[in-house]
XYZ file of C-alpha atoms in Angstrom:
597
model
C -49.978 -33.753 -55.003
C -49.045 -36.018 -52.140
C -45.705 -38.041 -52.362
C -45.760 -41.883 -53.104
C -45.422 -43.379 -49.630
C -42.614 -45.809 -50.728
C -40.384 -42.792 -51.508
C -40.859 -41.147 -48.247
C -38.236 -41.556 -45.197
C -38.927 -39.760 -41.968
C -35.837 -39.885 -39.645
C -34.429 -37.914 -36.669
C -31.051 -37.393 -35.202
C -30.292 -38.437 -31.679
C -27.278 -37.304 -30.062
C -25.824 -35.854 -26.794
C -25.341 -32.152 -26.450
C -22.287 -31.068 -28.442
C -21.824 -34.440 -30.411
C -22.335 -32.617 -33.818
C -25.929 -33.002 -34.287
C -26.870 -29.556 -35.664
C -23.557 -29.584 -37.905
C -24.559 -32.974 -39.324
C -28.133 -31.458 -40.173
C -26.308 -28.369 -41.924
C -24.320 -30.762 -44.042
C -27.364 -32.824 -45.046
C -29.158 -29.828 -46.230
C -26.034 -28.616 -48.072
C -25.372 -31.963 -49.796
C -29.034 -32.322 -50.770
C -29.181 -28.764 -52.334
C -31.813 -27.439 -49.873
C -29.924 -24.228 -49.938
C -27.136 -22.585 -52.063
C -23.785 -21.935 -50.249
C -24.447 -18.222 -49.895
C -27.707 -18.909 -48.103
C -26.072 -21.465 -45.344
C -25.108 -20.408 -41.970
C -23.743 -22.651 -39.188
C -26.344 -24.465 -37.167
C -28.908 -23.508 -39.544
C -31.953 -25.120 -37.799
C -31.058 -23.499 -34.349
C -33.175 -20.223 -34.916
C -32.274 -18.474 -31.552
C -28.767 -16.856 -30.924
C -28.823 -18.727 -27.495
C -28.986 -21.977 -29.182
C -26.096 -21.147 -31.419
C -24.096 -19.924 -28.419
C -24.744 -22.577 -26.209
C -24.587 -25.269 -28.934
C -27.819 -26.594 -27.860
C -31.269 -27.130 -29.677
C -34.241 -26.078 -27.610
C -36.964 -26.353 -30.428
C -37.523 -29.222 -32.516
C -37.038 -28.286 -36.251
C -37.963 -30.080 -39.562
C -36.648 -29.970 -43.048
C -37.620 -31.846 -46.153
C -34.598 -32.897 -48.580
C -34.795 -34.552 -51.848
C -32.094 -37.325 -52.519
C -32.082 -39.653 -55.405
C -35.646 -39.257 -56.083
C -36.638 -40.038 -52.448
C -38.141 -37.352 -50.012
C -36.394 -37.461 -46.809
C -38.045 -35.498 -43.694
C -35.371 -34.833 -41.133
C -36.437 -33.754 -37.421
C -33.631 -32.115 -35.491
C -34.661 -32.897 -31.941
C -33.488 -31.230 -28.561
C -30.980 -33.320 -26.837
C -31.729 -32.017 -23.237
C -33.628 -33.890 -20.483
C -35.747 -30.993 -19.845
C -37.523 -31.449 -23.420
C -37.749 -35.129 -23.186
C -41.580 -34.874 -24.065
C -40.980 -32.981 -27.106
C -38.300 -35.448 -28.171
C -40.763 -38.377 -27.556
C -43.312 -36.626 -29.927
C -40.562 -35.992 -32.653
C -39.750 -39.713 -32.464
C -43.077 -40.801 -32.689
C -43.329 -38.942 -36.138
C -40.447 -40.983 -37.476
C -39.474 -44.495 -38.652
C -35.918 -44.290 -37.946
C -33.164 -42.359 -36.300
C -29.371 -41.627 -36.867
C -27.632 -42.251 -33.736
C -24.686 -39.646 -33.889
C -21.793 -40.518 -31.536
C -18.666 -38.274 -30.969
C -15.704 -40.611 -31.997
C -13.691 -38.823 -29.285
C -16.218 -38.995 -26.388
C -18.185 -42.025 -26.765
C -21.665 -42.926 -25.603
C -23.248 -40.339 -23.051
C -26.086 -40.652 -20.694
C -28.536 -38.474 -22.668
C -27.844 -40.339 -25.919
C -28.770 -43.522 -24.018
C -32.201 -42.172 -22.831
C -33.225 -41.029 -26.446
C -32.138 -44.132 -27.917
C -34.043 -46.315 -25.638
C -37.403 -44.174 -26.465
C -36.417 -44.429 -30.087
C -36.176 -48.292 -29.777
C -39.455 -48.296 -27.987
C -41.076 -46.661 -30.923
C -39.747 -49.677 -33.178
C -37.193 -47.431 -35.199
C -34.537 -48.582 -37.416
C -31.417 -47.116 -35.854
C -28.274 -46.178 -37.958
C -25.314 -45.657 -35.995
C -23.193 -42.497 -37.141
C -19.556 -42.183 -35.642
C -18.841 -38.357 -36.090
C -15.674 -36.306 -35.650
C -13.586 -39.207 -36.980
C -11.041 -36.400 -38.154
C -10.235 -35.337 -34.791
C -6.778 -36.450 -33.333
C -8.308 -37.932 -30.250
C -10.918 -40.052 -32.317
C -11.040 -43.708 -31.570
C -14.041 -45.040 -33.982
C -13.251 -48.760 -33.102
C -13.499 -48.263 -29.408
C -16.826 -46.266 -29.763
C -18.085 -49.050 -32.296
C -17.594 -51.418 -29.494
C -19.050 -49.115 -26.900
C -22.511 -48.579 -28.970
C -22.660 -52.538 -29.259
C -21.870 -52.927 -25.387
C -23.932 -50.359 -24.064
C -26.776 -49.845 -26.285
C -26.829 -53.457 -27.695
C -27.287 -52.525 -31.155
C -25.216 -53.737 -34.048
C -22.582 -51.322 -34.953
C -20.520 -53.283 -37.547
C -22.301 -51.208 -40.345
C -21.923 -47.750 -38.660
C -21.297 -44.935 -40.973
C -18.089 -43.164 -40.147
C -18.269 -39.231 -40.735
C -16.969 -35.929 -39.962
C -19.781 -33.287 -40.272
C -17.409 -30.371 -40.237
C -15.150 -31.656 -43.053
C -18.060 -33.181 -44.944
C -16.747 -36.815 -44.881
C -19.288 -39.457 -45.186
C -22.421 -37.313 -45.618
C -23.466 -38.935 -48.987
C -23.111 -42.390 -47.189
C -25.253 -41.330 -44.300
C -28.030 -40.357 -47.000
C -27.762 -43.514 -48.787
C -28.071 -45.436 -45.504
C -31.210 -43.383 -44.840
C -32.719 -44.428 -48.101
C -31.633 -48.286 -47.815
C -32.206 -48.971 -44.052
C -35.172 -46.647 -42.819
C -38.583 -48.245 -43.742
C -41.026 -46.169 -45.570
C -43.994 -44.960 -43.624
C -47.398 -46.668 -43.581
C -50.783 -44.924 -44.044
C -54.237 -45.071 -45.763
C -54.911 -42.012 -47.990
C -58.777 -42.537 -48.081
C -59.171 -43.150 -44.127
C -60.404 -40.061 -42.085
C -57.662 -37.651 -41.323
C -55.532 -38.285 -38.358
C -52.287 -36.230 -37.873
C -50.045 -35.797 -35.036
C -49.056 -32.242 -33.803
C -45.374 -32.337 -33.413
C -44.523 -28.915 -32.440
C -45.818 -25.509 -32.719
C -44.266 -21.946 -32.281
C -45.492 -18.453 -32.901
C -44.745 -16.558 -35.876
C -45.560 -12.712 -35.581
C -46.838 -12.756 -39.201
C -48.478 -16.112 -39.724
C -49.726 -16.482 -36.048
C -49.086 -20.067 -34.658
C -47.357 -22.410 -37.199
C -48.087 -26.040 -36.319
C -45.813 -28.850 -37.598
C -47.640 -31.978 -38.293
C -47.048 -35.698 -39.406
C -49.889 -37.024 -41.391
C -50.710 -40.664 -40.431
C -53.836 -41.145 -42.262
C -56.029 -39.238 -44.754
C -54.929 -35.849 -46.418
C -54.678 -32.178 -44.917
C -55.281 -29.455 -47.348
C -56.008 -25.791 -47.723
C -59.601 -24.646 -46.606
C -60.352 -27.791 -44.681
C -62.024 -27.499 -41.346
C -60.045 -29.491 -38.826
C -60.492 -30.403 -35.052
C -57.917 -30.769 -32.241
C -59.048 -33.792 -30.385
C -57.443 -33.261 -27.094
C -58.293 -29.413 -27.062
C -61.714 -29.908 -28.706
C -61.382 -26.646 -30.744
C -61.997 -26.416 -34.570
C -60.149 -24.135 -36.988
C -60.066 -23.472 -40.749
C -56.698 -24.143 -42.455
C -55.246 -21.262 -44.467
C -51.855 -22.472 -45.296
C -50.185 -25.877 -45.904
C -46.339 -26.164 -46.623
C -43.238 -27.747 -45.787
C -39.652 -26.478 -44.952
C -36.889 -27.092 -47.631
C -35.704 -25.220 -45.183
C -37.147 -22.290 -46.722
C -40.950 -22.126 -46.474
C -42.582 -24.024 -49.667
C -46.326 -23.871 -49.780
C -48.036 -27.207 -50.839
C -51.495 -27.824 -52.156
C -51.847 -30.668 -49.599
C -49.937 -33.241 -47.206
C -50.722 -36.932 -47.752
C -49.973 -39.866 -45.424
C -46.406 -40.163 -43.930
C -45.593 -36.578 -44.896
C -44.254 -33.901 -42.449
C -45.219 -30.362 -43.034
C -46.760 -27.462 -41.471
C -50.161 -25.839 -41.396
C -51.365 -22.476 -40.292
C -54.941 -21.820 -38.971
C -55.363 -18.311 -37.440
C -54.612 -19.690 -34.166
C -53.513 -16.804 -31.845
C -51.643 -18.806 -28.900
C -49.287 -21.876 -28.734
C -51.204 -22.820 -25.795
C -54.051 -23.842 -27.913
C -52.085 -26.140 -30.007
C -50.507 -28.541 -27.624
C -47.662 -30.935 -28.745
C -48.849 -34.464 -29.076
C -52.521 -33.616 -29.970
C -54.225 -35.395 -32.625
C -55.742 -33.358 -35.826
C -58.694 -34.646 -37.569
C -61.196 -33.579 -40.179
C -64.099 -31.615 -38.276
C -66.794 -33.071 -40.751
C -65.385 -36.728 -41.056
C -63.403 -37.391 -37.777
C -61.176 -40.215 -36.871
C -62.599 -42.494 -34.140
C -59.956 -42.348 -31.732
C -56.928 -39.929 -31.062
C -53.271 -41.102 -31.599
C -51.809 -42.443 -28.198
C -49.208 -40.697 -26.081
C -50.641 -37.223 -25.544
C -50.008 -35.987 -21.983
C -50.398 -32.487 -20.561
C -46.795 -31.114 -19.947
C -46.490 -30.178 -16.306
C -43.967 -27.688 -14.901
C -41.351 -29.208 -12.485
C -39.314 -26.547 -11.078
C -40.742 -23.019 -9.866
C -39.103 -19.891 -9.014
C -39.950 -16.148 -8.753
C -38.997 -13.509 -11.337
C -38.821 -9.968 -10.270
C -37.707 -6.908 -11.952
C -34.510 -5.080 -10.491
C -36.384 -1.836 -11.147
C -39.963 -1.866 -9.834
C -40.955 0.457 -12.823
C -40.245 -2.366 -15.142
C -43.102 -4.484 -14.010
C -45.458 -3.902 -16.796
C -42.529 -4.272 -19.205
C -41.917 -7.585 -17.505
C -45.654 -8.613 -17.669
C -45.712 -7.879 -21.362
C -42.472 -9.776 -22.240
C -43.407 -12.919 -20.275
C -46.692 -13.060 -22.088
C -45.022 -12.757 -25.425
C -42.708 -15.645 -24.604
C -45.696 -17.617 -23.258
C -47.060 -17.267 -26.944
C -44.018 -19.261 -27.903
C -43.650 -21.615 -25.174
C -46.656 -23.290 -23.701
C -44.748 -25.400 -21.353
C -43.936 -22.293 -19.393
C -46.537 -21.059 -16.869
C -46.551 -17.927 -14.765
C -48.907 -16.273 -12.248
C -48.449 -13.047 -10.175
C -46.653 -12.871 -6.826
C -45.740 -10.084 -4.437
C -42.822 -10.126 -2.070
C -42.169 -7.687 0.837
C -38.422 -7.637 -0.130
C -38.705 -7.623 -3.997
C -41.931 -6.014 -4.693
C -44.313 -7.314 -7.497
C -43.011 -9.980 -9.892
C -44.158 -13.467 -11.247
C -44.103 -16.970 -9.894
C -42.910 -19.142 -13.092
C -43.118 -22.665 -13.648
C -40.393 -24.505 -16.054
C -39.759 -27.989 -17.255
C -36.270 -28.116 -15.650
C -33.303 -26.005 -14.791
C -32.045 -25.491 -18.214
C -35.571 -24.351 -19.285
C -35.533 -21.708 -16.478
C -31.901 -20.529 -17.607
C -33.145 -20.183 -21.234
C -36.352 -18.320 -20.395
C -34.351 -15.980 -18.060
C -31.619 -15.398 -20.591
C -34.252 -14.746 -23.271
C -35.968 -12.056 -21.100
C -32.687 -10.451 -20.543
C -31.691 -10.357 -24.233
C -34.820 -10.160 -26.115
C -36.769 -7.766 -23.888
C -33.769 -5.943 -22.348
C -34.655 -6.702 -18.560
C -32.731 -6.727 -15.422
C -34.172 -9.654 -13.226
C -33.814 -11.000 -10.021
C -34.632 -14.831 -9.754
C -35.380 -16.381 -6.424
C -34.029 -19.833 -5.629
C -35.625 -22.473 -7.628
C -37.955 -24.940 -5.774
C -40.140 -27.876 -6.737
C -43.883 -28.852 -6.205
C -44.505 -30.154 -2.677
C -47.690 -32.234 -1.839
C -48.766 -31.324 1.789
C -51.378 -33.457 3.631
C -53.177 -31.196 6.191
C -54.299 -32.277 9.713
C -57.798 -33.320 10.724
C -58.639 -34.573 7.176
C -58.673 -31.003 5.600
C -57.452 -32.537 2.443
C -54.136 -31.662 0.808
C -52.619 -28.766 -1.139
C -49.723 -28.312 -3.646
C -47.057 -25.897 -2.296
C -45.267 -23.977 -5.301
C -43.662 -21.288 -2.983
C -41.943 -21.736 0.327
C -43.371 -18.442 1.582
C -46.946 -20.030 1.407
C -46.371 -22.863 3.490
C -48.978 -23.426 6.241
C -48.148 -23.353 9.986
C -46.331 -26.641 11.339
C -49.193 -27.760 13.423
C -51.639 -27.812 10.434
C -49.332 -30.330 8.470
C -49.692 -34.030 8.742
C -47.091 -34.853 6.307
C -45.186 -33.301 3.336
C -44.040 -35.390 0.097
C -41.544 -34.293 -2.430
C -40.745 -35.414 -5.882
C -37.931 -37.853 -6.468
C -36.021 -38.751 -9.590
C -34.100 -41.516 -10.964
C -30.849 -40.247 -12.304
C -28.361 -42.034 -14.497
C -24.762 -40.733 -14.251
C -21.902 -41.725 -16.682
C -18.388 -40.944 -15.610
C -14.794 -41.887 -16.204
C -13.506 -43.997 -13.395
C -11.199 -41.557 -11.539
C -14.164 -39.219 -10.783
C -16.427 -41.761 -9.355
C -15.379 -41.458 -5.654
C -16.199 -37.693 -5.547
C -19.528 -38.098 -7.535
C -20.870 -40.868 -5.266
C -20.033 -38.696 -2.182
C -21.973 -35.907 -3.908
C -24.899 -38.175 -4.347
C -24.797 -39.216 -0.786
C -24.584 -35.736 0.390
C -27.795 -35.182 -1.497
C -29.773 -37.658 0.157
C -29.356 -40.264 -2.691
C -29.961 -43.765 -2.616
C -27.628 -45.998 -4.865
C -29.420 -48.450 -7.065
C -26.661 -49.708 -9.438
C -23.240 -49.436 -10.384
C -21.835 -50.958 -13.421
C -18.788 -50.515 -15.789
C -18.994 -50.132 -19.385
C -15.669 -49.964 -21.318
C -13.577 -47.638 -19.094
C -16.416 -45.744 -17.523
C -18.758 -46.369 -14.686
C -22.630 -46.183 -14.981
C -24.327 -45.144 -11.624
C -28.005 -45.137 -10.948
C -29.393 -43.150 -8.093
C -32.446 -42.084 -6.563
C -32.447 -38.526 -5.496
C -35.021 -35.959 -4.299
C -35.459 -33.367 -6.940
C -35.229 -30.620 -4.399
C -31.558 -31.433 -3.867
C -30.827 -31.660 -7.780
C -32.443 -28.387 -8.736
C -30.198 -26.169 -6.608
C -26.736 -26.789 -8.027
C -26.300 -30.253 -8.491
C -25.555 -30.151 -12.227
C -22.780 -27.542 -11.655
C -21.278 -29.423 -9.050
C -21.267 -32.779 -11.108
C -19.556 -30.893 -13.989
C -17.017 -29.325 -11.858
C -16.160 -32.534 -9.859
C -15.910 -34.521 -13.157
C -14.148 -31.757 -15.036
C -16.932 -31.691 -17.424
C -16.742 -35.422 -18.314
C -19.695 -36.715 -16.268
C -23.173 -36.820 -17.977
C -26.461 -36.954 -16.115
C -29.877 -37.744 -17.362
C -33.059 -38.292 -15.069
C -36.650 -39.173 -15.072
C -39.473 -38.558 -12.389
C -40.445 -41.496 -10.251
C -43.127 -39.911 -8.228
C -43.622 -38.482 -4.594
C -42.112 -39.723 -1.377
C -42.674 -38.316 2.223
C -39.925 -36.725 3.602
C -38.978 -34.919 7.084
C -39.021 -31.285 5.304
C -39.119 -27.924 7.055
C -39.152 -24.340 6.012
C -36.088 -22.534 6.812
C -36.454 -18.814 6.991
C -33.906 -16.085 7.168
C -34.202 -13.056 9.525
C -32.301 -9.827 9.032
C -32.387 -7.616 12.198
C -35.234 -9.947 13.477
C -37.169 -9.229 10.260
C -38.164 -12.286 7.992
C -36.936 -11.940 4.450
C -39.535 -13.917 2.550
C -37.610 -14.066 -0.781
C -34.903 -16.286 0.849
C -36.758 -18.793 2.622
C -36.683 -22.232 1.460
C -37.691 -25.792 1.946
C -35.077 -28.179 3.279
C -34.619 -31.513 4.900
C -34.188 -31.391 8.445
C -30.791 -33.315 8.011
C -29.255 -30.748 5.978
C -30.996 -27.593 7.282
C -28.146 -26.668 9.739
C -25.507 -26.621 6.831
C -27.646 -24.923 4.393
C -28.601 -22.177 6.945
C -25.049 -21.769 8.135
C -23.841 -21.385 4.457
C -26.790 -18.738 3.813
C -26.014 -16.502 6.740
C -22.446 -16.435 6.214
C -22.987 -15.520 2.735
C -25.232 -12.835 3.765
C -22.672 -11.354 6.394
C -20.318 -10.687 3.522
C -22.989 -9.118 1.118
C -25.071 -6.754 3.536
C -22.878 -3.542 4.134
C -22.344 -2.565 7.582
C -24.799 -0.033 9.186
C -24.461 2.234 12.215
C -25.882 -0.587 14.485
C -25.312 -4.286 14.832
C -27.280 -6.515 12.639
C -28.155 -10.102 13.484
C -28.686 -12.471 10.670
C -30.423 -15.880 11.589
C -31.539 -18.828 9.963
C -34.631 -20.360 11.676
C -36.905 -23.270 11.585
C -40.136 -22.136 13.026
C -39.066 -20.249 16.462
C -35.889 -22.066 16.556
C -32.609 -20.380 15.525
C -30.324 -23.016 13.709
C -27.571 -20.465 12.607
C -26.578 -16.788 13.401
C -23.990 -14.261 12.269
C -23.612 -10.615 13.430
C -22.618 -7.753 11.265
C -20.723 -5.427 13.515
C -21.779 -1.803 13.651
C -19.765 1.077 12.272
C -18.682 3.227 15.157
C -17.310 6.515 15.736
C -14.258 6.727 18.184
C -16.247 8.830 20.803
C -13.216 8.540 23.207
C -10.833 10.297 21.075
C -11.216 13.337 22.819
C -10.343 11.911 26.416
C -6.719 12.165 27.097
C -5.511 11.025 30.473
C -7.855 11.622 33.510
C -10.406 9.227 34.750
C -11.410 5.947 33.115
C -15.081 6.336 34.155
C -15.245 9.300 31.502
C -14.445 6.985 28.764
C -16.908 4.467 30.088
C -19.642 6.845 30.396
C -19.127 8.139 26.806
C -19.160 4.504 25.452
C -22.303 3.768 27.569
C -23.913 6.653 26.007
C -23.003 5.440 22.482
C -24.302 1.944 23.272
C -28.011 3.222 24.171
C -27.945 5.352 20.967
C -27.044 2.265 18.967
C -29.735 0.161 20.616
C -32.166 2.865 19.991
C -31.148 3.105 16.351
C -31.355 -0.586 16.014
C -35.028 -0.626 17.107
C -36.122 1.926 14.511
C -33.489 1.583 11.762
C -34.367 -0.548 8.898
C -31.618 -2.617 7.035
C -31.146 -1.960 3.405
C -30.291 -5.362 1.635
C -28.762 -4.399 -1.822
C -30.259 -6.318 -4.809
C -26.648 -7.679 -5.529
C -26.807 -9.380 -2.049
C -30.300 -10.872 -3.072
C -28.945 -12.148 -6.468
C -25.773 -13.534 -4.704
C -27.295 -15.338 -1.763
C -29.748 -17.005 -4.226
C -26.985 -18.219 -6.277
C -25.447 -19.830 -3.343
C -23.257 -22.547 -4.116
C -21.111 -24.851 -1.704
C -17.929 -23.345 -1.861
């Protein structure tokens, strides 16, 4: 039987990476008796090993808790910018949020981005200052920061330590007292939001739903309004965090359903579920197709693993609809896939999961973004995902690249080097303000410059203290060119990239110097060149290995030595004409990871 609306509280936890969100979720589950002590494990809601190791949440999770006669639905959301859309759907399913801030570190950029989303959804926000038992904790300073930066009253913020279990009951009481109960009409046509979906090998696709109006029960025929498909529900339940089957879910409740769906791509986050026989008049607002932002090629190190890679990618795709792939071939790397990701972290996670869960050795080409190319003579425009497919320069009218607006928080002493980094990456400074002892910088940057190694550089320049958050702000035209790399005058398509003309020379020089160290010496001289079209912008030469042919000449005329050296030179020239250069796989991998040392 559906729970009384006034006794339901739906809330999520908003926090920056590593501010103690998953640990707090563990304590809440433990305190409300969701699991016995022997069933607990650290970061319980993070299912993947990779989530536990990195201390990040990748998939939104939900758990139903019982506290003093109330039903509390907790949504544990991802904190990283790549998963911002998932966060927005999780927040739309709630009426309130716990804002968790580390007592030692204060407010970070990501926390801000998610808090503003939460405020847009009219949430009741309860500030929680966590890790107060740390020696470096400054709860009062953090309280002021929350008021100054975010602009919400923090006088009644709950002080807690998720690790030591301090203040956990106060948090649960605050949720019951301060977060409003959901609204909804039990007798209206069914309207439920699809908050998340994942693939279970036994149940098929499991769909997490938040019921707005009506009830959802086993045996009901439902319709996905955006996808237009109908399915029969065969299981309804909730996570406590163990799976508990229920007869139905009423308004305001969050739970899961299964309906014999085979692919996550059919159950897209943000879609509206309604009754197939008595449908709702209009879908819930906010649904959008998730578009990949960053593209790169994935190739197996051993060409025989291609089928295994295809199978593994298809299985991963079952579980992650925001990841797309298509076949690609490369002269240097053989057969592989061109894959699209939500961002760099998403790319790293998929890559890591393929290596770990499917035991594959992979080569990843340099990440690139989607460019919009306007062709000459009104031939329309094309989207470019792979630099190797770029049309001839005389066919291009203009190229537009995606730009982002980035917000960076940094302690004052690192500000100078961070501003220089943004300027070097063609950034346009929009704003610079001080909050507490920290600077908040707003920059507009081309995404192309950010996907390369911006985040790593930012972290190393600020010793890990700077935080970075971004949103896309559309396309702008730029003076972009394709830079190709030639080894022994043969183009290597896997190393070609699209760069801005102003930075092409620096990038080219860096790449050829790197390759000179990585490619082993051959018996002939190897030129390595970076070129834009027919113009070489950087060159290095790997000298030949040579036998000392004059060793047998002792004394005598110098012309004999010269004759032998000339003969050797001719042989080398001939060898270079017919010899092919073997570029080892490590050289590719290292060259594609090229930093700015």
